[in-house]
JSON list of C-alpha atoms in Angstrom, two decimals:
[
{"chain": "H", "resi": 1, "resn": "UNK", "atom": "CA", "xyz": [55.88, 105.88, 199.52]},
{"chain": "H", "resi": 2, "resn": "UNK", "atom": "CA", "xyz": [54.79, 105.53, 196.10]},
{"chain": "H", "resi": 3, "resn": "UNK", "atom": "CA", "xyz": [53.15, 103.32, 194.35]},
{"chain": "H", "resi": 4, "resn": "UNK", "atom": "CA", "xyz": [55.70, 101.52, 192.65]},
{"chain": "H", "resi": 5, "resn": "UNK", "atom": "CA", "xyz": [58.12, 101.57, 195.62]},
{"chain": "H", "resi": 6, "resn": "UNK", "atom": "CA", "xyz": [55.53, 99.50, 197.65]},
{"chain": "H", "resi": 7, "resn": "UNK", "atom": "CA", "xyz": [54.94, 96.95, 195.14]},
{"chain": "H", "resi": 8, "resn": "UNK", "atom": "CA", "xyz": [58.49, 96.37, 194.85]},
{"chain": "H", "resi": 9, "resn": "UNK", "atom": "CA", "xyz": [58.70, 96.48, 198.82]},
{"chain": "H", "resi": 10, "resn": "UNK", "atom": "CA", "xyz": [55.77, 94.05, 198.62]},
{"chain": "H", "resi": 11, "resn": "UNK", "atom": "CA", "xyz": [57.75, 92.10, 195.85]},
{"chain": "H", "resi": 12, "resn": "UNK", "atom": "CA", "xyz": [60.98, 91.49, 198.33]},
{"chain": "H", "resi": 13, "resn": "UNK", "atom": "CA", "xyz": [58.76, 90.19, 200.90]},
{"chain": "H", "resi": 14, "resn": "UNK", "atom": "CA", "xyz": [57.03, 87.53, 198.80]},
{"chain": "H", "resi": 15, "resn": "UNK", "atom": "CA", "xyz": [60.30, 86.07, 197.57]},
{"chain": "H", "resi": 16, "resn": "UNK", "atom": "CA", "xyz": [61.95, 85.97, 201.08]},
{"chain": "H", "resi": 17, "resn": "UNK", "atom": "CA", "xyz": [59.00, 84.51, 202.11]},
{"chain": "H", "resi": 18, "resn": "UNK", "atom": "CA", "xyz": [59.28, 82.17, 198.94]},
{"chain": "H", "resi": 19, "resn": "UNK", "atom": "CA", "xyz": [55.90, 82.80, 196.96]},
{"chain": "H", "resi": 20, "resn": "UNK", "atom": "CA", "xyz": [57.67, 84.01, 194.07]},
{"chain": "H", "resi": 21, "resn": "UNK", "atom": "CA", "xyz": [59.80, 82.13, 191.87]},
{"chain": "H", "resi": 22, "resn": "UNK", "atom": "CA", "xyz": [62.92, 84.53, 191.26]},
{"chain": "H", "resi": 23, "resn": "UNK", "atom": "CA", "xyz": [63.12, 83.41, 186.82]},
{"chain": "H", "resi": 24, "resn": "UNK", "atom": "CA", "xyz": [59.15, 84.48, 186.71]},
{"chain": "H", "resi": 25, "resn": "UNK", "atom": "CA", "xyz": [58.02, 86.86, 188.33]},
{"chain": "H", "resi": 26, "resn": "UNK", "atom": "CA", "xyz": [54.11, 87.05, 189.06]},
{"chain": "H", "resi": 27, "resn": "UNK", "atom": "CA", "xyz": [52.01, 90.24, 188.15]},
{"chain": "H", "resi": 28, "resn": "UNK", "atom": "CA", "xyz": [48.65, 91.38, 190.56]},
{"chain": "H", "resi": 29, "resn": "UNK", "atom": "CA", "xyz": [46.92, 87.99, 189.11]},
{"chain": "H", "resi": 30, "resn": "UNK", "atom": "CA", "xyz": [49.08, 85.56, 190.06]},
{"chain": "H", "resi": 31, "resn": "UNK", "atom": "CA", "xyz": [49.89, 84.94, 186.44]},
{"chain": "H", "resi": 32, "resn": "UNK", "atom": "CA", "xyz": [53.62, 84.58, 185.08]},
{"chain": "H", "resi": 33, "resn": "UNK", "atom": "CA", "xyz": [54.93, 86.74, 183.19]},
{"chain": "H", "resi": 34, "resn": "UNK", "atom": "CA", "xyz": [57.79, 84.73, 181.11]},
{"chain": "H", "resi": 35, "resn": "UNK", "atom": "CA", "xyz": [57.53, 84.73, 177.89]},
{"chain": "H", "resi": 36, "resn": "UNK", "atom": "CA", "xyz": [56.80, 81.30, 175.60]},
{"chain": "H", "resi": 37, "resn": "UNK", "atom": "CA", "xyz": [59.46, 80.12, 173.14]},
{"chain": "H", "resi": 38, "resn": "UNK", "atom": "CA", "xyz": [56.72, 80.99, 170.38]},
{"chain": "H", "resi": 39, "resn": "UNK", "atom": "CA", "xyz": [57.02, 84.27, 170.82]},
{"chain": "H", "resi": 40, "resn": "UNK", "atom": "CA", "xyz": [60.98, 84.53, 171.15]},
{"chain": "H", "resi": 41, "resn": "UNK", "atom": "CA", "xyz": [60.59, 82.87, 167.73]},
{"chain": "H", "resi": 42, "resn": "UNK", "atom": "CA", "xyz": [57.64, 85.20, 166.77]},
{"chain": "H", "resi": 43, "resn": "UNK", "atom": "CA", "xyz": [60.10, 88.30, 167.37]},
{"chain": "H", "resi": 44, "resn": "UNK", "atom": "CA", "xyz": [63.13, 86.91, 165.73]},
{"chain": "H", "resi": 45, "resn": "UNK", "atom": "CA", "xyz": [61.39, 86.79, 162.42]},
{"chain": "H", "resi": 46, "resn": "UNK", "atom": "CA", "xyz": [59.68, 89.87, 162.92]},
{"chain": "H", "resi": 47, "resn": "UNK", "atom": "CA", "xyz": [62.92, 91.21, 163.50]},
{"chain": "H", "resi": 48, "resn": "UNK", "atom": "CA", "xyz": [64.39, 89.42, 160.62]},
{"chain": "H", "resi": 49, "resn": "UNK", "atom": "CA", "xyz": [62.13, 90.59, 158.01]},
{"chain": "H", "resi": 50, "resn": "UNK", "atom": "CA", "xyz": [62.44, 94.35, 159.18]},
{"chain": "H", "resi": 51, "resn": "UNK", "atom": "CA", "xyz": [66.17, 93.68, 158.37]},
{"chain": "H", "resi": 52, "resn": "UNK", "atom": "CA", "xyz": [65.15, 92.32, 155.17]},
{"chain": "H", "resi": 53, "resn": "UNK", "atom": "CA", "xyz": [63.43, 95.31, 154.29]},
{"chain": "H", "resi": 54, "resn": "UNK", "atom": "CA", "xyz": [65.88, 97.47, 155.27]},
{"chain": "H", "resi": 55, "resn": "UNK", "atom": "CA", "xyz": [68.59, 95.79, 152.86]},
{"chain": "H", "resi": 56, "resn": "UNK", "atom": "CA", "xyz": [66.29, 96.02, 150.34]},
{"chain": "H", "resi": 57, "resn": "UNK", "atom": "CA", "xyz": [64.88, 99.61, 150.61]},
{"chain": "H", "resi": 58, "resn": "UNK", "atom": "CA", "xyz": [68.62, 100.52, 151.15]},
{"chain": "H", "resi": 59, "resn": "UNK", "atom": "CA", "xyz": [69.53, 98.33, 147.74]},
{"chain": "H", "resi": 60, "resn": "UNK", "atom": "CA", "xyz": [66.91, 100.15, 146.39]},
{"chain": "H", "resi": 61, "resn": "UNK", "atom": "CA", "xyz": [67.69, 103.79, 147.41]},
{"chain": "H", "resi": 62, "resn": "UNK", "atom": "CA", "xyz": [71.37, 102.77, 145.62]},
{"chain": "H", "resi": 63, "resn": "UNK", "atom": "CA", "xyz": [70.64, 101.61, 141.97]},
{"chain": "H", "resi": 64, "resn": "UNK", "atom": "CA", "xyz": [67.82, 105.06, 142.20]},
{"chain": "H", "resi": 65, "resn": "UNK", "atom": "CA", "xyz": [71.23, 106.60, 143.42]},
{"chain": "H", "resi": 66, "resn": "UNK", "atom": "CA", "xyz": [73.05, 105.51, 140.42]},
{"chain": "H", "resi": 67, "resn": "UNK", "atom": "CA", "xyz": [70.40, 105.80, 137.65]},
{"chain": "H", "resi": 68, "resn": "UNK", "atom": "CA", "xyz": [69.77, 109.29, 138.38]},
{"chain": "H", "resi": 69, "resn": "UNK", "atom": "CA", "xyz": [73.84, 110.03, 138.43]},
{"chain": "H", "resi": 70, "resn": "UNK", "atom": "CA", "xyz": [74.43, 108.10, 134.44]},
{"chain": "H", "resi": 71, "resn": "UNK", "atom": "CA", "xyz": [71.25, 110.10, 133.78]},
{"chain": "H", "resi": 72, "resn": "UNK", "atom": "CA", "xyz": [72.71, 112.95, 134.67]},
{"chain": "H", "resi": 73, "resn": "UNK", "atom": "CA", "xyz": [76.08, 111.61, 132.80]},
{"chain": "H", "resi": 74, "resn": "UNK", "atom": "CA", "xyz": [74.27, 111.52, 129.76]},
{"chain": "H", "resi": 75, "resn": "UNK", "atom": "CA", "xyz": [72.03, 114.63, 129.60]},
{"chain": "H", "resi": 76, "resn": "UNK", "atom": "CA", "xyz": [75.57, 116.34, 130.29]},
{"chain": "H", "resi": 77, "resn": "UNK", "atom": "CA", "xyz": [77.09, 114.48, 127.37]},
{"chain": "H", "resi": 78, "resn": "UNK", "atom": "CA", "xyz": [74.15, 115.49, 124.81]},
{"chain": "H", "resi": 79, "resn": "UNK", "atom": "CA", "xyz": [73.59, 118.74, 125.77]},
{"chain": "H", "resi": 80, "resn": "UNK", "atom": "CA", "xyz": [74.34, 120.36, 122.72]},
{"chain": "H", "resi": 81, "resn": "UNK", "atom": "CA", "xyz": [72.26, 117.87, 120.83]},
{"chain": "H", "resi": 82, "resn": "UNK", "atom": "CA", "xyz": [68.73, 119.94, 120.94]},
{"chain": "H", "resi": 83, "resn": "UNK", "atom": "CA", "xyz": [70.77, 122.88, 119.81]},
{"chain": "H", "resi": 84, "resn": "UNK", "atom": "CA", "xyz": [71.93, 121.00, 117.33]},
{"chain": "H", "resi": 85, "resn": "UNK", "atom": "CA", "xyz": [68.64, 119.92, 115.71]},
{"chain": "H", "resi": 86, "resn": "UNK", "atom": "CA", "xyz": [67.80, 123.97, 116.17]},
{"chain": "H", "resi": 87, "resn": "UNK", "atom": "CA", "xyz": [70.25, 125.21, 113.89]},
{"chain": "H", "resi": 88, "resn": "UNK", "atom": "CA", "xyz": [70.20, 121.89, 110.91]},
{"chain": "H", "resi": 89, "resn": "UNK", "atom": "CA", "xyz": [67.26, 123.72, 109.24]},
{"chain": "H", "resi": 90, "resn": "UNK", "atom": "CA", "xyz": [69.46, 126.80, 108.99]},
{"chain": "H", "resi": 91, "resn": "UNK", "atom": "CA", "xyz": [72.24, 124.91, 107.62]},
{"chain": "H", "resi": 92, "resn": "UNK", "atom": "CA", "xyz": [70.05, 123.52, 105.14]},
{"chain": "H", "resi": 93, "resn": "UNK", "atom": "CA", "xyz": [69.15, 127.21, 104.31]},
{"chain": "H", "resi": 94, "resn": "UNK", "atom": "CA", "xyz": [72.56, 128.43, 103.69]},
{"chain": "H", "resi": 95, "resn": "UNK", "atom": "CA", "xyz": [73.42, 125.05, 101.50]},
{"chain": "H", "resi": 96, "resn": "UNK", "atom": "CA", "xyz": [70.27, 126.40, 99.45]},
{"chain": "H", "resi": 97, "resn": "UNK", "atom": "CA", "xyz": [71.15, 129.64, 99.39]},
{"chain": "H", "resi": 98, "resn": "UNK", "atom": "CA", "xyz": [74.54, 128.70, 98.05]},
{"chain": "H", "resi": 99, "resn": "UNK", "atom": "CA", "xyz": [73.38, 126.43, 95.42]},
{"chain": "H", "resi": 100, "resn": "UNK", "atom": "CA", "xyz": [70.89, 129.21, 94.07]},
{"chain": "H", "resi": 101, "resn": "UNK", "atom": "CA", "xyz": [74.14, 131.70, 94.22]},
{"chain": "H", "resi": 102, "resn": "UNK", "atom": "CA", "xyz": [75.89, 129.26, 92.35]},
{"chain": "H", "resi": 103, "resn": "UNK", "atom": "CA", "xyz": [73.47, 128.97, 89.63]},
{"chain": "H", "resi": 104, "resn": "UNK", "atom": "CA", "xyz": [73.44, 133.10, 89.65]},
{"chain": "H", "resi": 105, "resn": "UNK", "atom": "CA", "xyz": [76.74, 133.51, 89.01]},
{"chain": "H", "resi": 106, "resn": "UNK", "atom": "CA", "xyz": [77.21, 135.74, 92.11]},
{"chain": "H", "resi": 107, "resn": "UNK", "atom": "CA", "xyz": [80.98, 134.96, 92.77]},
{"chain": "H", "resi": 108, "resn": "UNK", "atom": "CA", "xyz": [81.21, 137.59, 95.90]},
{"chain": "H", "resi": 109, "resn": "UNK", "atom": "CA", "xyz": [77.82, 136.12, 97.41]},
{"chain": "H", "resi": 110, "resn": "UNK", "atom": "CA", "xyz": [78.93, 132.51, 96.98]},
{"chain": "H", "resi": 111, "resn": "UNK", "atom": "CA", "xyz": [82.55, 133.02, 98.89]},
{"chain": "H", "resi": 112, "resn": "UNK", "atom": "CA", "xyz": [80.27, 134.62, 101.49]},
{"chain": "H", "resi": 113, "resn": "UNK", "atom": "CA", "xyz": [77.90, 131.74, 101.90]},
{"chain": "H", "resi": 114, "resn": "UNK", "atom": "CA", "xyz": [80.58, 128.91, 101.52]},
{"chain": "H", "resi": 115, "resn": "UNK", "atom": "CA", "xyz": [82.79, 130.99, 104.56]},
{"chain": "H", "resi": 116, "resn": "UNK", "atom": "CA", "xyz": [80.13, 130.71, 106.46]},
{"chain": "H", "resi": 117, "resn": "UNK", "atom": "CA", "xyz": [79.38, 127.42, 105.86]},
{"chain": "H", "resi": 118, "resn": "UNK", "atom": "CA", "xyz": [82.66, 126.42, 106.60]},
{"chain": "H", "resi": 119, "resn": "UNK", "atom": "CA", "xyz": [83.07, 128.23, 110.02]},
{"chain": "H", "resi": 120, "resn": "UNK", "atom": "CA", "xyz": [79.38, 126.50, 110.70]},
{"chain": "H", "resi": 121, "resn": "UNK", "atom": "CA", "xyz": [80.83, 123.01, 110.27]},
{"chain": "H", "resi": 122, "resn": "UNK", "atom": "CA", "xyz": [83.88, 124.19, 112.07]},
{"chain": "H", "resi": 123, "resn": "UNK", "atom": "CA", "xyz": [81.94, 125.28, 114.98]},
{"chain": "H", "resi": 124, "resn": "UNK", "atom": "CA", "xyz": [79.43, 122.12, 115.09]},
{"chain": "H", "resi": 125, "resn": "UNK", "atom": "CA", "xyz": [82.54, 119.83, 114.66]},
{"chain": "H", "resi": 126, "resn": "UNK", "atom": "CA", "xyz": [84.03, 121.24, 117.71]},
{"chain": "H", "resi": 127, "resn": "UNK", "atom": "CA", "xyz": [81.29, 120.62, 119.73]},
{"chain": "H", "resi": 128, "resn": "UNK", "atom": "CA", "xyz": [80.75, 116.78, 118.48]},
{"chain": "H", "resi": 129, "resn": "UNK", "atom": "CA", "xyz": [78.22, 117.48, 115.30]},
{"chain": "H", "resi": 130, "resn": "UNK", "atom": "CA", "xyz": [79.47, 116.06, 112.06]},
{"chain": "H", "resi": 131, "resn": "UNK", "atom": "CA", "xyz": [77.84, 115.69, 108.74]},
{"chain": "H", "resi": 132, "resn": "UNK", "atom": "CA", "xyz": [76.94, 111.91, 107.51]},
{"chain": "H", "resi": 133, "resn": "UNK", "atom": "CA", "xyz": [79.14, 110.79, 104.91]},
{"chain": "H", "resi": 134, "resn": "UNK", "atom": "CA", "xyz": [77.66, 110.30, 101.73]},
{"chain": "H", "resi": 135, "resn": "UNK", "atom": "CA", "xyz": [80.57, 109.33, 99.41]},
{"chain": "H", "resi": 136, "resn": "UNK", "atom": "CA", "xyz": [79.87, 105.24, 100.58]},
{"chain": "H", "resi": 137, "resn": "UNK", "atom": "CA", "xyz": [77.83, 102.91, 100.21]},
{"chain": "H", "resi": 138, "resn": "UNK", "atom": "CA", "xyz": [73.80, 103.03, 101.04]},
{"chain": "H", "resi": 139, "resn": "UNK", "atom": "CA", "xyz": [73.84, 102.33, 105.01]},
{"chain": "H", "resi": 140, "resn": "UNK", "atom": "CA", "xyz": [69.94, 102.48, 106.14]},
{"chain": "H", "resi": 141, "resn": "UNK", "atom": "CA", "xyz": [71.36, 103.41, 109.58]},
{"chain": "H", "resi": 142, "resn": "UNK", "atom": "CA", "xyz": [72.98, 106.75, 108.21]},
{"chain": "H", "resi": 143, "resn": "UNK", "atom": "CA", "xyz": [70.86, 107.78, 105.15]},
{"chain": "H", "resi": 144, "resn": "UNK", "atom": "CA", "xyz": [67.18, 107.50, 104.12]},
{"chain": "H", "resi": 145, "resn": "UNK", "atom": "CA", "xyz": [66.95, 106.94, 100.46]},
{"chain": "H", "resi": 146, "resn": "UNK", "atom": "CA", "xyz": [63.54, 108.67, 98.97]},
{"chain": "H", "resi": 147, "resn": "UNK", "atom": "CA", "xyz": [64.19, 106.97, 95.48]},
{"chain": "H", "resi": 148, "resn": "UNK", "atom": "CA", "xyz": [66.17, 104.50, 93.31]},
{"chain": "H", "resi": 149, "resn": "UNK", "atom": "CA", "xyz": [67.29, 106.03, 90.24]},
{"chain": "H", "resi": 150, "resn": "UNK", "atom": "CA", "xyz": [68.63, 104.63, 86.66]},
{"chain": "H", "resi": 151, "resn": "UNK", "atom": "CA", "xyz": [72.50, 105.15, 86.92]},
{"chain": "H", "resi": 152, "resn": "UNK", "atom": "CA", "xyz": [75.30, 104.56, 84.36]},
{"chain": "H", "resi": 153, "resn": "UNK", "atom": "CA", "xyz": [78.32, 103.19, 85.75]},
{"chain": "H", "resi": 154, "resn": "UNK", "atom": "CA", "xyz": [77.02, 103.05, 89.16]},
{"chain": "H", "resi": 155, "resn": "UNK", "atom": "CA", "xyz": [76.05, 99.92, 91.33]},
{"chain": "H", "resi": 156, "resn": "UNK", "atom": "CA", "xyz": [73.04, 99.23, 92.50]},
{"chain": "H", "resi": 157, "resn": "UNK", "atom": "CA", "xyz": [72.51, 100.10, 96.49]},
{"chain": "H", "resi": 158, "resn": "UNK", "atom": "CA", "xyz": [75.16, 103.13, 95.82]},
{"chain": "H", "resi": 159, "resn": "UNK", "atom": "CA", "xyz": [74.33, 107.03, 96.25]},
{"chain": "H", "resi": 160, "resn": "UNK", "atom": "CA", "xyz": [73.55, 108.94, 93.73]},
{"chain": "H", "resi": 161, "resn": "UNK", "atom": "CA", "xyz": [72.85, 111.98, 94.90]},
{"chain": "H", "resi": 162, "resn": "UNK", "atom": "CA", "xyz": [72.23, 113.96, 97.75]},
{"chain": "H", "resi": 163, "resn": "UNK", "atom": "CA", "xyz": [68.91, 115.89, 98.92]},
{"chain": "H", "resi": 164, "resn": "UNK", "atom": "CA", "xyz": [69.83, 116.81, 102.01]},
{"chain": "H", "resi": 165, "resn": "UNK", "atom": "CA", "xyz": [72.92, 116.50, 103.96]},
{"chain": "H", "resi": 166, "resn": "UNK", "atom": "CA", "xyz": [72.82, 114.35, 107.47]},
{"chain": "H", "resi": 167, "resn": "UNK", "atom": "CA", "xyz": [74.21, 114.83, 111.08]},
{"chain": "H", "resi": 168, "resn": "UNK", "atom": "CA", "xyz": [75.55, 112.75, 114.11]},
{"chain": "H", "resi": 169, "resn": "UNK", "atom": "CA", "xyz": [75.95, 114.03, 117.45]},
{"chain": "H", "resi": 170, "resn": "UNK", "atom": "CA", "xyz": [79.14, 112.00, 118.82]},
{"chain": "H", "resi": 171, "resn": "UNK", "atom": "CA", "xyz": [77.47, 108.64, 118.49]},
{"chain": "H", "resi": 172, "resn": "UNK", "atom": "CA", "xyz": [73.55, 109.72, 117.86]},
{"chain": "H", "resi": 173, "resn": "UNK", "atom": "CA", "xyz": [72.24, 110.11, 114.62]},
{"chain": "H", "resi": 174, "resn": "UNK", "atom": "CA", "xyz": [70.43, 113.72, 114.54]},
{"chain": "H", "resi": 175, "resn": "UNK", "atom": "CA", "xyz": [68.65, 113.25, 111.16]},
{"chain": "H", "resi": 176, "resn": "UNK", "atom": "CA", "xyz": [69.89, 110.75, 108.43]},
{"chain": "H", "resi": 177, "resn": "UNK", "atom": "CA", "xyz": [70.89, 112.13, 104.54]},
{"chain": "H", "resi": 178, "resn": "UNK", "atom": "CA", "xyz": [68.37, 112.22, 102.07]},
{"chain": "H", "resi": 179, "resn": "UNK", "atom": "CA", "xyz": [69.46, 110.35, 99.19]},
{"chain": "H", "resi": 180, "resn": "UNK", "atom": "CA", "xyz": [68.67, 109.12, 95.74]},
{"chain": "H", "resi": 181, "resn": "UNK", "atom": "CA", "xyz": [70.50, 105.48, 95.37]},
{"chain": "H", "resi": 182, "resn": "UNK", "atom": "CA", "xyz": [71.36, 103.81, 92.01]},
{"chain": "H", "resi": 183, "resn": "UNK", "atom": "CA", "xyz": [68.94, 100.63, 90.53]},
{"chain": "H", "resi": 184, "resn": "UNK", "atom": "CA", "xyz": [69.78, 98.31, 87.85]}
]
């Protein structure tokens, strides 16, 4: 016989004998084996605040879950937007290149440049990118005024003139206008 298989043997005898109370059992000592209440209690919180943990590391793991997806959301929505502040500085070329045409007198070279300025705007329109309007009021939120000018006839805090034009990506402001707004 084994090992195990005689102390259970030896077990069987002891309790029809009645050394061993059957609801604690006795190990090679002679001491009991049943567990105190303190340590039920001991485990029960142990085992509480593992499930605590869990819940949280799981709560956790969810709002990471959904950060990372409206992240994602939004780097999809604005994609174009670094593009976009790419190609403003060659806008701002053709607009110069048009207003020194202009001043030439080249007709065929200015119907050139204004075509494809138009098709530009047409193009960056379609994909969200509009230019700031300028034809309002002063708004500090859409246009940076560099000076205040003497005006005739104009109010004070309205635009006088435009440096350089601004752009919004759907909601985002790319670059404000450059303006000159009217003083009394």
């Amino acid at each position: 016989m084994t090992d195990t298989a005689l102390e259970v043997e030896k077990l069987r005898e002891q309790e029809a004998v009645g050394e061993v109370d059957a609801m604690h059992p006795q190990d090679e000592a002679g001491a009991t084996q049943a567990e105190p209440k303190e340590a039920q209690i001991d485990y029960q919180a142990k085992f509480k605040e593992a499930q605590d943990l869990y819940l949280r590391t799981h709560a956790d793991f969810e709002n990471a879950k959904k950060r990372l997806e409206k992240d994602k959301a939004m780097a999809l929505e604005y994609a174009y937007e670094k593009i976009a502040n790419d190609l403003l500085p060659v806008i701002d070329t053709l607009h110069a290149a048009l207003k020194s045409a202009q001043q030439e007198g080249s007709e065929a070279v200015c119907q050139g440049l204004e075509l494809t300025l138009q098709k530009m705007h047409e193009v960056l329109a379609k994909h969200g990118i509009e230019c700031v309007e300028c034809d309002t009021d002063f708004d500090p939120h859409l246009h940076n005024a560099i000076m205040q000018v003497q005006a005739q006839g104009q109010e004070e805090g309205q635009i006088v003139e435009v440096f350089q034009k601004g752009y919004k990506y759907k909601e985002r402001l790319l670059r404000p206008a450059m303006v000159s707004i009217a003083k009394n």
